[in-house]
mmCIF file of C-alpha atoms in Angstrom:
data_model
loop_
_atom_site.group_PDB
_atom_site.id
_atom_site.type_symbol
_atom_site.label_atom_id
_atom_site.label_comp_id
_atom_site.label_asym_id
_atom_site.label_seq_id
_atom_site.Cartn_x
_atom_site.Cartn_y
_atom_site.Cartn_z
ATOM 1 C CA MET A 144 55.155 297.606 -40.381
ATOM 2 C CA VAL A 145 58.325 298.654 -39.329
ATOM 3 C CA TYR A 146 57.639 298.277 -35.636
ATOM 4 C CA PRO A 147 57.539 294.479 -35.465
ATOM 5 C CA ALA A 148 60.519 294.195 -37.950
ATOM 6 C CA SER A 149 62.818 296.668 -35.849
ATOM 7 C CA SER A 150 61.829 294.776 -32.719
ATOM 8 C CA LEU A 151 63.069 291.604 -34.198
ATOM 9 C CA MET A 152 66.126 292.810 -35.780
ATOM 10 C CA PHE A 153 67.342 295.320 -33.134
ATOM 11 C CA ARG A 154 67.990 295.713 -29.580
ATOM 12 C CA GLN A 155 67.857 299.638 -29.660
ATOM 13 C CA HIS A 156 69.327 302.244 -27.399
ATOM 14 C CA HIS A 157 68.440 305.907 -27.928
ATOM 15 C CA ARG A 158 70.141 308.890 -26.462
ATOM 16 C CA HIS A 159 68.685 312.608 -26.125
ATOM 17 C CA THR A 160 65.537 311.932 -28.086
ATOM 18 C CA GLU A 161 64.166 314.464 -25.975
ATOM 19 C CA ARG A 162 66.178 317.119 -28.342
ATOM 20 C CA ILE A 163 63.478 315.996 -31.156
ATOM 21 C CA PRO A 164 60.651 318.924 -30.915
ATOM 22 C CA PRO A 165 57.279 317.399 -30.513
ATOM 23 C CA THR A 166 56.037 319.783 -33.195
ATOM 24 C CA GLY A 167 57.159 321.825 -36.119
ATOM 25 C CA GLY A 168 59.580 321.218 -39.069
ATOM 26 C CA VAL A 169 62.655 319.029 -38.041
ATOM 27 C CA LEU A 170 65.595 318.096 -40.348
ATOM 28 C CA LEU A 171 67.427 314.896 -38.817
ATOM 29 C CA VAL A 172 70.886 314.502 -40.622
ATOM 30 C CA ALA A 173 72.303 311.028 -40.116
ATOM 31 C CA ASN A 174 75.295 308.874 -41.087
ATOM 32 C CA HIS A 175 74.674 305.893 -43.206
ATOM 33 C CA VAL A 176 76.254 302.446 -42.133
ATOM 34 C CA SER A 177 73.718 299.812 -43.645
ATOM 35 C CA VAL A 178 70.829 299.380 -45.831
ATOM 36 C CA LEU A 179 68.857 298.558 -42.636
ATOM 37 C CA ASP A 180 69.381 301.972 -41.097
ATOM 38 C CA PRO A 181 65.964 303.414 -42.116
ATOM 39 C CA LEU A 182 64.336 300.657 -40.074
ATOM 40 C CA ALA A 183 66.293 301.329 -37.110
ATOM 41 C CA CYS A 184 65.940 305.378 -37.496
ATOM 42 C CA ALA A 185 62.387 305.171 -37.999
ATOM 43 C CA ARG A 186 61.735 303.108 -34.913
ATOM 44 C CA MET A 187 63.854 305.921 -32.929
ATOM 45 C CA VAL A 188 61.696 308.778 -34.573
ATOM 46 C CA TRP A 189 58.503 307.004 -33.904
ATOM 47 C CA ASP A 190 59.435 306.249 -30.411
ATOM 48 C CA SER A 191 60.151 309.977 -29.991
ATOM 49 C CA GLY A 192 56.689 310.690 -30.833
ATOM 50 C CA ARG A 193 57.175 312.117 -34.326
ATOM 51 C CA VAL A 194 56.407 310.382 -37.778
ATOM 52 C CA PRO A 195 59.677 310.352 -40.062
ATOM 53 C CA HIS A 196 59.650 311.260 -43.862
ATOM 54 C CA PHE A 197 62.787 309.846 -45.585
ATOM 55 C CA LEU A 198 64.552 311.122 -48.517
ATOM 56 C CA ALA A 199 65.370 307.576 -50.523
ATOM 57 C CA LYS A 200 66.484 306.682 -53.916
ATOM 58 C CA ASP A 201 64.044 306.610 -56.429
ATOM 59 C CA ALA A 202 65.046 303.010 -57.322
ATOM 60 C CA VAL A 203 63.435 301.784 -53.955
ATOM 61 C CA PHE A 204 59.803 303.338 -55.195
ATOM 62 C CA ARG A 205 59.785 301.202 -58.300
ATOM 63 C CA SER A 206 58.955 297.943 -56.570
ATOM 64 C CA TRP A 207 55.457 296.907 -55.431
ATOM 65 C CA TYR A 208 56.141 298.706 -51.928
ATOM 66 C CA GLY A 209 56.622 301.912 -53.753
ATOM 67 C CA VAL A 210 52.876 302.421 -53.287
ATOM 68 C CA VAL A 211 53.042 302.097 -49.618
ATOM 69 C CA LEU A 212 56.247 304.303 -49.446
ATOM 70 C CA ARG A 213 54.476 307.002 -51.258
ATOM 71 C CA ALA A 214 51.125 306.699 -49.255
ATOM 72 C CA ALA A 215 53.428 307.080 -45.855
ATOM 73 C CA GLY A 216 54.937 310.329 -47.271
ATOM 74 C CA GLN A 217 58.181 309.320 -48.075
ATOM 75 C CA ILE A 218 60.181 311.225 -50.782
ATOM 76 C CA PRO A 219 61.834 309.691 -53.673
ATOM 77 C CA VAL A 220 65.353 311.198 -54.881
ATOM 78 C CA SER A 221 66.011 311.030 -58.635
ATOM 79 C CA ARG A 222 69.782 311.855 -58.586
ATOM 80 C CA GLY A 223 71.205 312.760 -61.756
ATOM 81 C CA SER A 224 67.953 313.815 -63.511
ATOM 82 C CA SER A 225 65.788 316.542 -64.213
ATOM 83 C CA ASP A 226 63.863 315.531 -61.180
ATOM 84 C CA ALA A 227 66.433 315.840 -58.727
ATOM 85 C CA GLY A 228 65.397 319.375 -57.791
ATOM 86 C CA SER A 229 61.618 318.232 -57.241
ATOM 87 C CA SER A 230 62.912 316.090 -54.402
ATOM 88 C CA VAL A 231 64.506 319.042 -52.689
ATOM 89 C CA ASP A 232 61.320 321.142 -53.181
ATOM 90 C CA GLN A 233 59.152 318.263 -51.887
ATOM 91 C CA ALA A 234 61.418 317.703 -48.854
ATOM 92 C CA ARG A 235 61.179 321.661 -48.241
ATOM 93 C CA GLN A 236 57.398 321.534 -48.323
ATOM 94 C CA THR A 237 57.287 318.616 -45.891
ATOM 95 C CA LEU A 238 59.406 320.652 -43.448
ATOM 96 C CA ALA A 239 57.273 323.837 -44.108
ATOM 97 C CA ASP A 240 54.213 321.607 -43.020
ATOM 98 C CA GLY A 241 55.893 320.998 -39.927
ATOM 99 C CA LYS A 242 56.850 317.388 -40.352
ATOM 100 C CA LEU A 243 60.059 315.425 -39.612
ATOM 101 C CA VAL A 244 62.294 314.586 -42.563
ATOM 102 C CA VAL A 245 65.334 312.306 -42.335
ATOM 103 C CA ILE A 246 68.409 312.756 -44.735
ATOM 104 C CA TYR A 247 71.488 310.669 -45.259
ATOM 105 C CA PRO A 248 73.632 313.247 -46.857
ATOM 106 C CA GLU A 249 76.306 310.733 -48.012
ATOM 107 C CA GLY A 250 73.594 309.195 -50.543
ATOM 108 C CA SER A 251 74.614 305.589 -50.000
ATOM 109 C CA VAL A 252 76.276 303.529 -47.185
ATOM 110 C CA THR A 253 79.577 304.650 -46.360
ATOM 111 C CA ARG A 254 82.747 303.341 -48.242
ATOM 112 C CA ASP A 255 85.008 304.095 -45.289
ATOM 113 C CA PRO A 256 86.449 300.803 -44.112
ATOM 114 C CA ASP A 257 85.917 301.731 -40.554
ATOM 115 C CA TRP A 258 82.554 303.157 -40.978
ATOM 116 C CA TRP A 259 83.090 306.586 -40.507
ATOM 117 C CA PRO A 260 81.122 308.933 -42.688
ATOM 118 C CA MET A 261 82.220 309.603 -46.122
ATOM 119 C CA GLN A 262 81.992 312.846 -47.949
ATOM 120 C CA ALA A 263 78.358 313.943 -48.206
ATOM 121 C CA ARG A 264 76.334 315.629 -51.114
ATOM 122 C CA THR A 265 75.398 319.077 -50.480
ATOM 123 C CA GLY A 266 71.537 318.875 -50.798
ATOM 124 C CA VAL A 267 71.384 318.809 -47.073
ATOM 125 C CA ALA A 268 72.703 322.213 -46.844
ATOM 126 C CA ARG A 269 70.259 323.557 -49.357
ATOM 127 C CA LEU A 270 67.551 322.280 -47.262
ATOM 128 C CA ALA A 271 69.069 323.560 -44.033
ATOM 129 C CA LEU A 272 69.678 327.064 -45.083
ATOM 130 C CA THR A 273 66.324 327.685 -46.932
ATOM 131 C CA THR A 274 63.988 326.344 -44.410
ATOM 132 C CA ASP A 275 63.088 327.091 -40.584
ATOM 133 C CA ALA A 276 63.619 323.572 -39.616
ATOM 134 C CA VAL A 277 65.418 322.437 -36.588
ATOM 135 C CA VAL A 278 68.601 320.694 -37.627
ATOM 136 C CA LEU A 279 69.619 317.870 -35.750
ATOM 137 C CA PRO A 280 72.618 315.644 -36.212
ATOM 138 C CA VAL A 281 72.352 312.093 -35.681
ATOM 139 C CA ALA A 282 74.820 309.461 -35.194
ATOM 140 C CA GLN A 283 73.732 305.880 -35.524
ATOM 141 C CA TRP A 284 75.906 302.634 -34.974
ATOM 142 C CA GLY A 285 75.161 298.996 -34.971
ATOM 143 C CA PRO A 286 72.805 297.940 -38.207
ATOM 144 C CA GLN A 287 76.119 297.184 -40.116
ATOM 145 C CA LEU A 288 76.801 294.322 -37.698
ATOM 146 C CA LEU A 289 73.388 292.724 -39.221
ATOM 147 C CA HIS A 290 73.874 293.730 -42.789
ATOM 148 C CA ASP A 291 77.593 294.294 -43.818
ATOM 149 C CA TYR A 292 77.082 296.320 -46.936
ATOM 150 C CA HIS A 293 81.064 296.170 -47.692
ATOM 151 C CA ALA A 294 80.993 292.363 -47.606
ATOM 152 C CA ARG A 295 77.480 291.923 -49.037
ATOM 153 C CA ARG A 296 76.645 289.709 -46.165
ATOM 154 C CA LEU A 297 73.501 289.444 -43.731
ATOM 155 C CA HIS A 298 74.374 288.127 -40.337
ATOM 156 C CA LEU A 299 71.553 286.244 -38.714
ATOM 157 C CA ARG A 300 71.559 288.099 -35.278
ATOM 158 C CA PRO A 301 68.268 288.925 -34.053
ATOM 159 C CA ARG A 302 68.126 291.827 -31.345
ATOM 160 C CA THR A 303 71.482 293.381 -32.736
ATOM 161 C CA PRO A 304 72.440 296.192 -30.258
ATOM 162 C CA THR A 305 72.349 299.425 -31.870
ATOM 163 C CA GLU A 306 72.520 303.285 -30.686
ATOM 164 C CA HIS A 307 71.483 306.348 -31.740
ATOM 165 C CA LEU A 308 72.709 309.600 -30.243
ATOM 166 C CA VAL A 309 70.702 312.961 -31.070
ATOM 167 C CA GLY A 310 72.855 316.002 -30.947
ATOM 168 C CA GLU A 311 72.181 319.507 -30.066
ATOM 169 C CA PRO A 312 70.428 321.681 -32.794
ATOM 170 C CA VAL A 313 72.842 323.347 -35.170
ATOM 171 C CA ASP A 314 72.611 327.017 -35.195
ATOM 172 C CA LEU A 315 72.259 328.244 -38.647
ATOM 173 C CA SER A 316 70.401 331.602 -38.043
ATOM 174 C CA GLY A 317 73.301 333.771 -39.131
ATOM 175 C CA LEU A 318 73.645 332.119 -42.680
ATOM 176 C CA ARG A 319 69.823 331.919 -43.080
ATOM 177 C CA ALA A 320 69.616 335.604 -42.485
ATOM 178 C CA GLU A 321 72.272 336.018 -44.957
ATOM 179 C CA VAL A 322 70.746 333.854 -47.637
ATOM 180 C CA ARG A 323 67.454 335.595 -47.084
ATOM 181 C CA ALA A 324 69.133 339.005 -47.682
ATOM 182 C CA GLY A 325 70.538 337.726 -51.033
ATOM 183 C CA ARG A 326 73.694 335.529 -50.312
ATOM 184 C CA PRO A 327 73.745 333.107 -53.213
ATOM 185 C CA LEU A 328 73.753 329.445 -52.497
ATOM 186 C CA SER A 329 77.208 329.003 -54.023
ATOM 187 C CA GLY A 330 79.105 325.698 -54.160
ATOM 188 C CA PRO A 331 81.771 326.759 -51.158
ATOM 189 C CA LEU A 332 78.908 327.813 -49.062
ATOM 190 C CA LEU A 333 76.936 324.663 -49.531
ATOM 191 C CA ARG A 334 79.976 322.676 -48.960
ATOM 192 C CA GLU A 335 80.822 324.488 -45.901
ATOM 193 C CA VAL A 336 77.506 323.944 -44.121
ATOM 194 C CA THR A 337 77.389 320.273 -45.283
ATOM 195 C CA ASP A 338 80.881 319.474 -43.779
ATOM 196 C CA LEU A 339 79.791 321.385 -40.668
ATOM 197 C CA LEU A 340 76.714 319.072 -40.219
ATOM 198 C CA MET A 341 78.511 315.866 -41.080
ATOM 199 C CA GLY A 342 81.216 316.970 -38.733
ATOM 200 C CA ARG A 343 78.864 316.946 -35.946
ATOM 201 C CA VAL A 344 77.561 313.531 -36.864
ATOM 202 C CA ARG A 345 81.186 312.169 -37.141
ATOM 203 C CA ASP A 346 81.971 313.630 -33.604
ATOM 204 C CA GLN A 347 78.770 312.200 -32.064
ATOM 205 C CA LEU A 348 79.695 308.857 -33.726
ATOM 206 C CA ALA A 349 82.900 308.978 -32.168
ATOM 207 C CA GLU A 350 81.473 309.323 -28.715
ATOM 208 C CA ILE A 351 79.247 306.273 -29.472
ATOM 209 C CA ARG A 352 82.241 304.431 -30.467
ATOM 210 C CA GLN A 353 84.595 305.898 -27.876
ATOM 211 C CA GLU A 354 87.184 306.405 -30.538
ATOM 212 C CA GLU A 355 89.179 309.081 -32.121
ATOM 213 C CA PRO A 356 87.366 310.275 -35.289
ATOM 214 C CA PRO A 357 89.401 310.910 -38.284
ATOM 215 C CA ALA A 358 90.039 314.700 -39.344
ATOM 216 C CA GLY A 359 88.342 314.339 -42.617
ATOM 217 C CA PHE A 360 85.792 312.398 -44.625
ATOM 218 C CA HIS A 361 86.264 309.506 -46.796
ATOM 219 C CA PRO A 362 86.206 310.051 -50.573
ATOM 220 C CA ARG A 363 82.512 309.485 -51.767
ATOM 221 C CA ALA A 364 82.123 306.513 -54.242
ATOM 222 C CA VAL A 365 82.442 307.626 -57.875
ATOM 223 C CA ARG A 366 80.334 305.880 -60.677
ATOM 224 C CA PRO A 367 82.588 304.690 -63.405
ATOM 225 C CA VAL A 368 82.277 306.429 -66.917
ATOM 226 C CA PRO A 369 81.709 303.887 -69.609
ATOM 227 C CA PRO A 370 84.022 303.902 -72.640
ATOM 228 C CA ALA A 371 83.094 306.328 -75.373
ATOM 229 C CA ASP A 372 82.115 303.558 -77.767
ATOM 230 C CA GLU A 373 79.284 302.184 -75.004
ATOM 231 C CA LEU A 374 77.805 305.765 -74.426
ATOM 232 C CA PRO A 375 74.190 306.119 -75.673
ATOM 233 C CA ALA A 376 73.580 307.951 -79.040
ATOM 234 C CA PRO A 377 72.131 311.296 -79.119
ATOM 235 C CA GLY A 378 68.415 311.368 -78.830
ATOM 236 C CA THR A 379 68.013 308.045 -77.314
ATOM 237 C CA GLY A 380 67.116 309.236 -73.892
ATOM 238 C CA GLY A 381 70.469 308.241 -72.340
ATOM 239 C CA GLN A 382 69.078 304.411 -72.315
ATOM 240 C CA PRO A 383 71.403 301.566 -73.526
ATOM 241 C CA PRO A 384 69.939 299.620 -76.636
ATOM 242 C CA GLU A 385 68.363 296.777 -74.638
ATOM 243 C CA GLU A 386 66.418 299.321 -72.744
ATOM 244 C CA ARG A 387 65.369 301.323 -75.726
ATOM 245 C CA ALA A 388 64.121 298.430 -77.353
#
């Protein structure tokens, strides 16, 4: 299903896909510039000889094609709920089974107006530190030219040029050994590793764009907190009145 769609949408250029091991657990860490990123990235992974397994928002699985996604081994992420931990556990098991997992640590399309990565969530570090998977940073560029998330606009441009650059594996052996020896997965450690991985992705994106990257990351989008009088009452499951009804 992805192959013909990606062929129509994109004219893809892949760099250093030979760095993707042909077997064994692989964690691909990518930046997020468009809702169409998974199509382009899936094609890149497939052309390298592997089958991609994406971590994706659980909302994507609630439609009719959720059945297809689950059957294809894709992994729903239930952020902000008691099921969030199970998503990490499922991804960890997928890596342990010798499969390839793609994660967008930013959690959604970057809000940076110039499309540089925004601050990422730390789940990627938890996976990277508690598995033996090969960790590869991947920079992607071009899908935002077809679908501009910031402007909420689809540009009808068949065969839009895109580029993927697969980086060198990130050596986390020292930190992994410390975690196995009992070092806790503290907030500062997870943030350090997350920023390390996304820093590699950002620098590779700069190479693709032939531009100087920013020193830091754009702030992550924050969901507005509703006024106190609009918060759900205790014991209602957190649902608004119209949904509880």
